[in-house]
Tab-separated table of C-alpha atoms in Angstrom:
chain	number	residue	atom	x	y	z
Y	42	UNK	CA	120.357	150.203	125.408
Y	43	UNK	CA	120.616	146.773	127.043
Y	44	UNK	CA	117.109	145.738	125.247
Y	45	UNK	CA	118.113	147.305	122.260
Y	46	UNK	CA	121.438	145.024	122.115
Y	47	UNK	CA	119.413	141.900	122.979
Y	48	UNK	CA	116.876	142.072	120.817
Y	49	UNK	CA	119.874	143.200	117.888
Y	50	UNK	CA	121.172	139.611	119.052
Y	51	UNK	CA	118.211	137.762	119.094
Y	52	UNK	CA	117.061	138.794	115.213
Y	53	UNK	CA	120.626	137.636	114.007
Y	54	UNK	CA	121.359	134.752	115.677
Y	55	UNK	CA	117.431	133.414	116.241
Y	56	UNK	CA	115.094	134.930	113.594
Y	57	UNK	CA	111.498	133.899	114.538
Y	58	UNK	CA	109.894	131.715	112.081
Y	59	UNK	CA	105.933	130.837	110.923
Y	60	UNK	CA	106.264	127.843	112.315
Y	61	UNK	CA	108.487	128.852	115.502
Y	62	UNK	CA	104.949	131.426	115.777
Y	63	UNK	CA	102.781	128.854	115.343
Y	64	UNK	CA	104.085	126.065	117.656
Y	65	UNK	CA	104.037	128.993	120.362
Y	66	UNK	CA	100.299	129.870	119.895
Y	67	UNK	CA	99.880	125.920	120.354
Y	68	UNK	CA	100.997	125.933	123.279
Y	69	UNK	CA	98.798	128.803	124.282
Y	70	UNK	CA	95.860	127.661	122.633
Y	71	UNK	CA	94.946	124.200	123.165
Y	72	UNK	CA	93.640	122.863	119.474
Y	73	UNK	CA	92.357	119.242	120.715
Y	74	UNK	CA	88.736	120.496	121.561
Y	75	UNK	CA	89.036	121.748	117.680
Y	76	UNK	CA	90.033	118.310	116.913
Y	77	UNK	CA	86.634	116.496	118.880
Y	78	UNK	CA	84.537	119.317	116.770
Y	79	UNK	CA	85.696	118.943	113.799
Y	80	UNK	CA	87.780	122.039	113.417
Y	81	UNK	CA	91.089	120.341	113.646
Y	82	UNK	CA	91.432	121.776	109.682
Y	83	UNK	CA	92.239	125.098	110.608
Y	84	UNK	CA	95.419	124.026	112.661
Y	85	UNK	CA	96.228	122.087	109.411
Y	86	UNK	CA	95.699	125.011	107.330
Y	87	UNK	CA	97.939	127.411	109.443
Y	88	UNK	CA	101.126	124.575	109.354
Y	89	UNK	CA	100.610	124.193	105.875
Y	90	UNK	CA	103.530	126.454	104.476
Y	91	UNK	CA	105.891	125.146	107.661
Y	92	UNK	CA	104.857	121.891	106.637
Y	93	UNK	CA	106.359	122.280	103.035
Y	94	UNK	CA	109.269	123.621	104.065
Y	95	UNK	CA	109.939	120.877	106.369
Y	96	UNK	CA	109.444	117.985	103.328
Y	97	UNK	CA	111.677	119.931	101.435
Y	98	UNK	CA	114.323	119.821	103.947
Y	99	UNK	CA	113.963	116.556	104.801
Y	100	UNK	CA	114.147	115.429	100.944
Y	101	UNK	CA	117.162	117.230	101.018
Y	102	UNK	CA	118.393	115.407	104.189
Y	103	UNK	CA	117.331	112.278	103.405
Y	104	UNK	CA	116.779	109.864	100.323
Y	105	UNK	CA	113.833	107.974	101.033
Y	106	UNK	CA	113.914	105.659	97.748
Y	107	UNK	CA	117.334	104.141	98.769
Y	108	UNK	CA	118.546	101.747	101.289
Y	109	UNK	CA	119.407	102.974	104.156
Y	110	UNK	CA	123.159	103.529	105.032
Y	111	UNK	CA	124.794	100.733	107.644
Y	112	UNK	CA	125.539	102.137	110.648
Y	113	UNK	CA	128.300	100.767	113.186
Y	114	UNK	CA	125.465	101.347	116.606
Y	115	UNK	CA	124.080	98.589	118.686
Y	116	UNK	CA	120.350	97.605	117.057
Y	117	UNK	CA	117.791	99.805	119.047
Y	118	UNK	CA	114.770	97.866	120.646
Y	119	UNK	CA	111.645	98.070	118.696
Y	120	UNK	CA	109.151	101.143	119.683
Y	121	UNK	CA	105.645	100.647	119.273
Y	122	UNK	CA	104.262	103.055	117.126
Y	123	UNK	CA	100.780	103.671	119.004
Y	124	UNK	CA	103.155	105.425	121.421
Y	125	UNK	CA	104.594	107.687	119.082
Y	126	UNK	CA	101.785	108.492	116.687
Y	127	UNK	CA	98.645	110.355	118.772
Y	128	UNK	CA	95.398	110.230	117.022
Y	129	UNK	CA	94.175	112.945	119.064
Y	130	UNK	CA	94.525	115.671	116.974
Y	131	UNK	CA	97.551	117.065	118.417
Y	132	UNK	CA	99.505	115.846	115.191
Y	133	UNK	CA	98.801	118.044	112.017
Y	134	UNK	CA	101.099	116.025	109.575
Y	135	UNK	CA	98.589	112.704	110.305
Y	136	UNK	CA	95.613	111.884	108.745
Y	137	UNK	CA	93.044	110.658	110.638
Y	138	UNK	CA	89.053	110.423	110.432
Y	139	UNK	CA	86.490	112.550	112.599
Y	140	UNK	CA	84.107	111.020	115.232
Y	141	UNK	CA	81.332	111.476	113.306
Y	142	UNK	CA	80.736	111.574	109.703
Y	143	UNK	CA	78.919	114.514	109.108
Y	144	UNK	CA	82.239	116.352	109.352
Y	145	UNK	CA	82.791	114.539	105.876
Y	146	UNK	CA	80.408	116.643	104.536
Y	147	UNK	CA	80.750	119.335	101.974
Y	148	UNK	CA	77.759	121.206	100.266
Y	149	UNK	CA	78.412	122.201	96.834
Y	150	UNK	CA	75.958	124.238	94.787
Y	151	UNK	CA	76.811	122.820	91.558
Y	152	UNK	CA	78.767	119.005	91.312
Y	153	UNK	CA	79.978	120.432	87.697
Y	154	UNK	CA	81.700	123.282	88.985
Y	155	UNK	CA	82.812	123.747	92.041
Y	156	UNK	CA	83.398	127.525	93.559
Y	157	UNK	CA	87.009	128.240	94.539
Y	158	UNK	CA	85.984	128.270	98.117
Y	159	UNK	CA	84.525	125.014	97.766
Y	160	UNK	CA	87.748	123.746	96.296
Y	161	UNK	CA	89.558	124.762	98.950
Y	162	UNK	CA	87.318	123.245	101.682
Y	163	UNK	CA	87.886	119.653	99.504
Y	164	UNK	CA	91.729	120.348	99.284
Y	165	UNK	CA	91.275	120.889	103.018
Y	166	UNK	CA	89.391	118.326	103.834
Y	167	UNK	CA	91.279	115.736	101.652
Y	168	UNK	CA	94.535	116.932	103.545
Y	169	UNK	CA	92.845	116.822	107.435
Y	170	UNK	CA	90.744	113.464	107.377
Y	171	UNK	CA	91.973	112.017	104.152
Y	172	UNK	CA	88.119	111.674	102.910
Y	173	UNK	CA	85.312	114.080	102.112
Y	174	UNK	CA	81.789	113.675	100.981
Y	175	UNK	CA	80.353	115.962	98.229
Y	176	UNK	CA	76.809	116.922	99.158
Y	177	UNK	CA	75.469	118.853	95.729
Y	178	UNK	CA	72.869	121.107	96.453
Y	179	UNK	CA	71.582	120.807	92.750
Y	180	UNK	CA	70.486	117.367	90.879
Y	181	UNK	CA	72.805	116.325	88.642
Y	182	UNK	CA	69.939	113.826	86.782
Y	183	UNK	CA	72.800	111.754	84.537
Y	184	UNK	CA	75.413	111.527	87.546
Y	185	UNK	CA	78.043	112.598	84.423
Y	186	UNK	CA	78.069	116.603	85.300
Y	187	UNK	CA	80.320	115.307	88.301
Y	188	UNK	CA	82.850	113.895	86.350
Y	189	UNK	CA	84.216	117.073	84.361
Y	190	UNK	CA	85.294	118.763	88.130
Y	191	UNK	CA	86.646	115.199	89.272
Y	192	UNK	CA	88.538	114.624	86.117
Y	193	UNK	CA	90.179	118.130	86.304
Y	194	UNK	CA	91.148	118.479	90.237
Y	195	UNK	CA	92.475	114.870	90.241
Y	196	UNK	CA	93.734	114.922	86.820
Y	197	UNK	CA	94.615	111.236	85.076
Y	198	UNK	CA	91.957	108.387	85.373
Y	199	UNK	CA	93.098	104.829	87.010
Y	200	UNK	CA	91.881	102.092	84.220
Y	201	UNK	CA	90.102	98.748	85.263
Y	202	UNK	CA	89.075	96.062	83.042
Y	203	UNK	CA	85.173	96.262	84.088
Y	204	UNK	CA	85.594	100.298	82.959
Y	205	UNK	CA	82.479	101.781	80.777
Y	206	UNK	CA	83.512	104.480	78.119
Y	207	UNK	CA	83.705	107.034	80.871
Y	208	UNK	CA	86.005	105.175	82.981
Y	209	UNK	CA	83.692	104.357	85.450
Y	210	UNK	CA	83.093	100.897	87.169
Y	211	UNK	CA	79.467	100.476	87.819
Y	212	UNK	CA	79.552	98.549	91.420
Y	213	UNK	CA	75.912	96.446	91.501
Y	214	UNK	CA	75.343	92.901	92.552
Y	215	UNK	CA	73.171	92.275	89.729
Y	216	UNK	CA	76.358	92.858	87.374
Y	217	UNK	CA	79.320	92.019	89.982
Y	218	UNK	CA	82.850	92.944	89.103
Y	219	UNK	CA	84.118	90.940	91.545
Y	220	UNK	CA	84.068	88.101	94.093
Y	221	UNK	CA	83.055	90.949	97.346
Y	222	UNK	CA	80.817	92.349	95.398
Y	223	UNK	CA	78.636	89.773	93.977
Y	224	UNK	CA	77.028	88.693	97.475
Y	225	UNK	CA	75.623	91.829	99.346
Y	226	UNK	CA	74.671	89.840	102.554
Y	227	UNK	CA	78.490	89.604	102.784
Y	228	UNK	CA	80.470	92.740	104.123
Y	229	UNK	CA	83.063	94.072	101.801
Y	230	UNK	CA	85.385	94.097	104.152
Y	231	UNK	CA	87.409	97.434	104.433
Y	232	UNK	CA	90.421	97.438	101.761
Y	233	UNK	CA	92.209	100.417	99.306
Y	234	UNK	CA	91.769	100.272	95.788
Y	235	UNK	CA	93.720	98.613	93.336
Y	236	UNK	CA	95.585	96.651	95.559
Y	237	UNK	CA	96.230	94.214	93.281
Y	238	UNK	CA	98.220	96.559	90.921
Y	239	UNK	CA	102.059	97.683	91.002
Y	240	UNK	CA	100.606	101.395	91.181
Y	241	UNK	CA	97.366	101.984	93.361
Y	242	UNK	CA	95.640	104.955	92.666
Y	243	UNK	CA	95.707	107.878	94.790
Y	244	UNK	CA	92.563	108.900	95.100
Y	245	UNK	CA	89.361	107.052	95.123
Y	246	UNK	CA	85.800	107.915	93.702
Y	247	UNK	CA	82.351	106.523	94.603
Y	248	UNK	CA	79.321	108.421	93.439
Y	249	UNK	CA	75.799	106.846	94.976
Y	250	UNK	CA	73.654	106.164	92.365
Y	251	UNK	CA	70.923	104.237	94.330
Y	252	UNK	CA	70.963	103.592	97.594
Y	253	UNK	CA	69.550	100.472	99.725
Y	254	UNK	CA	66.289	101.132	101.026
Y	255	UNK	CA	66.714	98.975	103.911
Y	256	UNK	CA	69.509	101.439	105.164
Y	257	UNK	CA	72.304	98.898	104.717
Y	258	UNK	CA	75.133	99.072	102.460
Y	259	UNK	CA	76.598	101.952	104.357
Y	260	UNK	CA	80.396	102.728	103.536
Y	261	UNK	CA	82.886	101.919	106.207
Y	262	UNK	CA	86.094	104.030	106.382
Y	263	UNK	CA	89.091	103.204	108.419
Y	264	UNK	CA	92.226	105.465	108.795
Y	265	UNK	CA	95.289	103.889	107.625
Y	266	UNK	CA	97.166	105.386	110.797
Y	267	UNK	CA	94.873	102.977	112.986
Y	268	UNK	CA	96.608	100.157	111.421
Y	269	UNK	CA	100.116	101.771	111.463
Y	270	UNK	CA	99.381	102.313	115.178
Y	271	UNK	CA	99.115	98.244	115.660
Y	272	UNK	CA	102.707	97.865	114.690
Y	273	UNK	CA	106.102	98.263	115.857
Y	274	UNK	CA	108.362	99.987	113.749
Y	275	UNK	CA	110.171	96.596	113.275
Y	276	UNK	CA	107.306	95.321	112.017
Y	277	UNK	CA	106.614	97.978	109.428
Y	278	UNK	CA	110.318	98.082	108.741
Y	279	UNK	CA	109.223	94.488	107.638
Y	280	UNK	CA	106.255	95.256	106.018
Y	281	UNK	CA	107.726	97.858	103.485
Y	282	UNK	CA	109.509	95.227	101.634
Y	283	UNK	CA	108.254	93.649	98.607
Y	284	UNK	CA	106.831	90.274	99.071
Y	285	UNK	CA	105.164	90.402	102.499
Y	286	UNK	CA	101.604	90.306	101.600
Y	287	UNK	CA	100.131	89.363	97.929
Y	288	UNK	CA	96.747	90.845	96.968
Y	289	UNK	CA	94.803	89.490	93.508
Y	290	UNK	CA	91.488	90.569	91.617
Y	291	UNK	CA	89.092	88.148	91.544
Y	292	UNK	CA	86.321	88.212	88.793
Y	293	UNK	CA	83.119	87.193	90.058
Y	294	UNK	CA	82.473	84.750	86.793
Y	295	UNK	CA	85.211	82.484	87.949
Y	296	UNK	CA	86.809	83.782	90.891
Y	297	UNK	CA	90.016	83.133	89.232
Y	298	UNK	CA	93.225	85.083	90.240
Y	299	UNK	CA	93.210	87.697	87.393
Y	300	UNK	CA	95.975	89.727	88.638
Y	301	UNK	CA	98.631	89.919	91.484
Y	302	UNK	CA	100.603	92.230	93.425
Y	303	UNK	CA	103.161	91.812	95.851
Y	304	UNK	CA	104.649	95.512	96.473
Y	305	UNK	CA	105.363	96.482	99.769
Y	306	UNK	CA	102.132	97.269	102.129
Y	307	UNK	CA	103.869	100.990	103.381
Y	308	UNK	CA	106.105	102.778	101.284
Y	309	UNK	CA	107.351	106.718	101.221
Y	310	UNK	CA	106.824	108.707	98.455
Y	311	UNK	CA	110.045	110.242	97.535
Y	312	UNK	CA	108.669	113.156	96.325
Y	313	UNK	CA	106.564	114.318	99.046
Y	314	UNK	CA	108.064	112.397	102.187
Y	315	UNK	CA	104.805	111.419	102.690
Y	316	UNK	CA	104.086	107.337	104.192
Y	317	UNK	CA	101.600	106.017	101.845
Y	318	UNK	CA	99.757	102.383	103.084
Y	319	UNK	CA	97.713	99.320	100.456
Y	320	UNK	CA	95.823	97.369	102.560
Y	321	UNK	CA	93.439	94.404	102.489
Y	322	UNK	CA	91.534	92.368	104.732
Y	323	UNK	CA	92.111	88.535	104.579
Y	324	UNK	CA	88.935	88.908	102.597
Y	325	UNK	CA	89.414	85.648	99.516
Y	326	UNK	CA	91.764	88.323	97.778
Y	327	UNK	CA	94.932	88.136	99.737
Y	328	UNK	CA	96.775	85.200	98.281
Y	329	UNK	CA	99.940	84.935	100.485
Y	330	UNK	CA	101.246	86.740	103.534
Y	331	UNK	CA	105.304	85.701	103.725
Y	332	UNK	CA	105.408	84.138	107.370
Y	333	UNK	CA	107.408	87.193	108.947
Y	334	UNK	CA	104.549	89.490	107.859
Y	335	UNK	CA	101.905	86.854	109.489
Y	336	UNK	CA	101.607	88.106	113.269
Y	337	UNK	CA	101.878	91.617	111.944
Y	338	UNK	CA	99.116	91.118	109.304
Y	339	UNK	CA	96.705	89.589	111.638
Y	340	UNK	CA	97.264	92.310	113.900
Y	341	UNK	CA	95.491	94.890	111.335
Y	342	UNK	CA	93.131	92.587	109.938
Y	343	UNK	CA	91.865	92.752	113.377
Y	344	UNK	CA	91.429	95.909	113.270
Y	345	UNK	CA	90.222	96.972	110.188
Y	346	UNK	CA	87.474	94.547	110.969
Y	347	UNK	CA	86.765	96.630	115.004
Y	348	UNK	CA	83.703	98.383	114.784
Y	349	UNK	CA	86.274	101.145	117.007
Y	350	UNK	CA	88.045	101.892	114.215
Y	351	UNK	CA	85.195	102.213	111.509
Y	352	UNK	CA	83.635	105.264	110.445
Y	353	UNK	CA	79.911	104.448	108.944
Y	354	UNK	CA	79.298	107.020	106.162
Y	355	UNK	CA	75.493	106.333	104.470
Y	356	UNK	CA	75.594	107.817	101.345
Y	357	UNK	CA	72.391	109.512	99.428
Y	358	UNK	CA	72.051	109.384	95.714
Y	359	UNK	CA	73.967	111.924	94.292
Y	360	UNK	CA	76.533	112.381	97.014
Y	361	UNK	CA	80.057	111.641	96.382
Y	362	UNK	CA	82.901	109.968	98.732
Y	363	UNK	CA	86.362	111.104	97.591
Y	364	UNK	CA	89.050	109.054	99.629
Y	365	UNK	CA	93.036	109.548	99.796
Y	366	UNK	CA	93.254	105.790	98.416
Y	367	UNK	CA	96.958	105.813	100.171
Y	368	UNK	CA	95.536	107.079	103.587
Y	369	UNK	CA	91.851	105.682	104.253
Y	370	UNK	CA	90.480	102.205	103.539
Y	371	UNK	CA	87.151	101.376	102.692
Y	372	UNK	CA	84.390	99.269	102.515
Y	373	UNK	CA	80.665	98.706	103.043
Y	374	UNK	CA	77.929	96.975	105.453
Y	375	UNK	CA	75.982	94.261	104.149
Y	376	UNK	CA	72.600	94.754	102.931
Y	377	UNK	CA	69.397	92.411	101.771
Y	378	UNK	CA	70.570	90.613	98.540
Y	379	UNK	CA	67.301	91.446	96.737
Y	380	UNK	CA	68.149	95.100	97.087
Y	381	UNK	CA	68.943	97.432	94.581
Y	382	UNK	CA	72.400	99.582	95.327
Y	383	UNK	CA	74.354	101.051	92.880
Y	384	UNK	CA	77.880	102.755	93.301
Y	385	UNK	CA	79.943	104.567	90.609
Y	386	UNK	CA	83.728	104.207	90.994
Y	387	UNK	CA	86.490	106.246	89.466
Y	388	UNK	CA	89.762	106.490	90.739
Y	389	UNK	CA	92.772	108.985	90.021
Y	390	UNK	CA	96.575	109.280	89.515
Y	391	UNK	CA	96.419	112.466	91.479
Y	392	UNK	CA	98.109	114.901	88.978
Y	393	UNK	CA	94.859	117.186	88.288
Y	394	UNK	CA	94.585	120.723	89.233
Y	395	UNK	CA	94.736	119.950	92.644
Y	396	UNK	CA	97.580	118.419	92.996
Y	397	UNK	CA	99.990	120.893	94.297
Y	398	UNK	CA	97.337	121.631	97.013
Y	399	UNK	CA	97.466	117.734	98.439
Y	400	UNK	CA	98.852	115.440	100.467
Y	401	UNK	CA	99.013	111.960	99.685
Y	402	UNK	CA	99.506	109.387	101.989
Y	403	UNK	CA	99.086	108.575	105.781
Y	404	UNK	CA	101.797	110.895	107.590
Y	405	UNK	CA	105.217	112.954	107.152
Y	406	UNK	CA	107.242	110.073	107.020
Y	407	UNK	CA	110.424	113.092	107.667
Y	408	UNK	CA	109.359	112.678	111.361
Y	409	UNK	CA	112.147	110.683	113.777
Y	410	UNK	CA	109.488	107.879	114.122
Y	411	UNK	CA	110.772	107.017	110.942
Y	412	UNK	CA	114.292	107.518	111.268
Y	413	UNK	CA	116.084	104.300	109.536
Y	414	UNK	CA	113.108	102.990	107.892
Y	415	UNK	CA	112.785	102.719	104.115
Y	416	UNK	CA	111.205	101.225	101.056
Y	417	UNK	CA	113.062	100.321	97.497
Y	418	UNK	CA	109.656	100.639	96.339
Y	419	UNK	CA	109.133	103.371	93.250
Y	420	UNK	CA	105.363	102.907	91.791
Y	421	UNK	CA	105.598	103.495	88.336
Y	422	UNK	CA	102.105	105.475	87.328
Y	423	UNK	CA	101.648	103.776	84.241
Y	424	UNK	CA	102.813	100.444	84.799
Y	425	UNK	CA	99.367	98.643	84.939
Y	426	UNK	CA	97.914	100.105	81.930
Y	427	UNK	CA	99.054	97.566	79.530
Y	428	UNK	CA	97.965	94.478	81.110
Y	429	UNK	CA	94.152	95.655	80.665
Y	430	UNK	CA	94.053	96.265	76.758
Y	431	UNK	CA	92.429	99.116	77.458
Y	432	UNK	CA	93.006	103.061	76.877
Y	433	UNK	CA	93.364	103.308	80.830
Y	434	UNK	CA	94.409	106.965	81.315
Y	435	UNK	CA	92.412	109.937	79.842
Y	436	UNK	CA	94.126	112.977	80.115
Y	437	UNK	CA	93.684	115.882	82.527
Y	438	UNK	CA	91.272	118.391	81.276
Y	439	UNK	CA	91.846	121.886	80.926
């Protein structure tokens, strides 16, 4: 009867939860080998409903779009964040590339429609590394079969002045868009799309058309959480203010400054919780960095640029890279400037059919890593689309 009255106790007072259950089969089961194979998904998959329940707490906690409050304490020294953010796998709210890029790898029968188990893998994927490659086992001969499955999981299209009537940007050096990518013997140094707009996109799109026969041109991924790791989280309190690094387009024709942005580097998205991260290397595109953001700045331009920290993915015609724009940074190798390579780009809003199955950004930003920081920043979606004169957003298809 003395069991009986304990364990009557115990259900009232402590009722065991999925994520009490899983943190206790953690700590039976140790999930870092998973991470060094590749496997570290499945942990991700199991927190996923603890996960949402904890973002919705913390929203409910915590206002992330508003200043935080003043607080009468003493100023608490700065922590570095390397010691408070493992990239070893032992983290399942952090994004964070594998070792080796054929974990990126997805085979799909058919790029035009993908199986729901294959969508589900991507969605995992997406959520684990931030980046997937889609490996079709079919040819797709015009490359545009593709497009009907990206346009409906990721749902509005991302406009850019160099857009086709698709809404895809043709990256070739014989027809450069840009300043980076008009000289191939030149890295393109590692950088997230649309930097250079008040709303980046949240997911980014490059379908290999042609690649290099020499072998170069390989894409270069870097995790955004390598470069949050470099800071302290005075210096990211820093850097999520408006006006600490300004990124421009720069047409290859003139190599004018078309456009400029100067919204905060790191900002949480007050919907999810989630820490989302525009980068780019000091690469002829960054036009200012304020001089409290300078030692900082330098700091992850270093290493962005470490061959550590880089992930070479060489991509086959036909394959497809999909990258959390807010989460991974890319780039490529160079490659022999009398080479043909040709790259399709599309990027996406994020509000497809896939939505409610992603994450966006680097990290739960609801962790106490963050506690005190905040960003006035709130993207608006379609705040770009006017300064192209073009229809920039298609809608999401059925």
């Amino acid at each position: 009867s003395f069991w009986l009255k304990v364990f009557s106790w115990a259900q009232k007072s402590a009722p065991l939860t999925l994520l009490s259950i899983i943190m206790s089969l953690r700590r039976v089961f140790d999930v870092q080998p998973l991470r060094r194979c590749g496997l570290r998904a499945v942990s991700t998959w199991a927190c996923t409903s603890s996960l949402a329940s904890q973002q919705r707490t913390a929203g409910e906690a915590r206002s992330f779009g508003s200043t935080a409050q003043a607080t009468s304490q003493p100023k608490k020294p700065a922590v570095p964040l390397n010691k408070l953010m493992p990239r070893d796998g032992s983290r399942n709210d952090l994004k964070i590339l594998p070792p080796d890029p054929d974990f990126l790898r997805l085979s799909v029968h058919n790029m035009a429609q993908l199986s729901r188990m294959e969508v589900a893998n991507l969605a995992l994927m997406l959520n684990t590394y931030g980046a997937a490659v889609l490996v079709p086992e079919t040819e797709d001969k015009d490359g545009l079969g593709a497009y009907k499955t990206l346009d409906h999981l990721f749902g509005t299209v991302v406009g850019h002045d160099q857009q086709n009537e698709h809404g895809v940007v043709e990256i070739n050096p014989a027809k450069p868009t840009s300043i980076n990518t008009a000289n191939p013997q030149n890295a393109h140094l590692p950088h997230t799309d649309d930097a250079y707009t008040e709303s980046p996109s949240a997911f980014c799109t490059l379908h290999c058309r042609q690649a290099a026969p020499s072998g170069g041109g390989e894409s270069v991924l870097v995790s955004g959480a390598e470069l949050l790791a470099s800071l302290s989280n005075e210096e990211l309190r820093t850097l999520m203010q408006p006006g600490m690094v300004s990124m421009g387009r720069r047409p290859a024709n003139d190599g004018s400054w078309m456009k400029v942005s100067s919204i905060p580097m790191f900002w949480v998205d007050k919907d999810s919780g989630w820490l989302q991260v525009r980068w780019r290397c000091n690469d002829g595109c960054v036009s200012d960095v304020a001089a409290e953001a300078q030692l900082s700045y330098a700091q992850m331009d270093a290493v962005a640029r470490g061959e550590a920290q880089q992930l070479i993915v060489a991509l086959k015609p036909g394959e497809i890279l999909i990258v959390d724009n807010r989460a991974i940074a890319h780039g490529r190798r160079e490659y022999l400037s009398n080479e043909p390579r040709i790259m399709w780009r599309k990027n996406y809003v994020g509000d497809g059919a896939l939505a409610p199955e992603l994450r966006k950004g680097m990290c739960a930003a609801y962790s106490s890593m963050f506690e005190g920081l905040h960003s006035m920043f709130d993207p608006d979606p379609l705040a770009d689309d006017a300064s192209y004169g073009v229809p920039a957003r298609s809608p999401v298809m059925a």
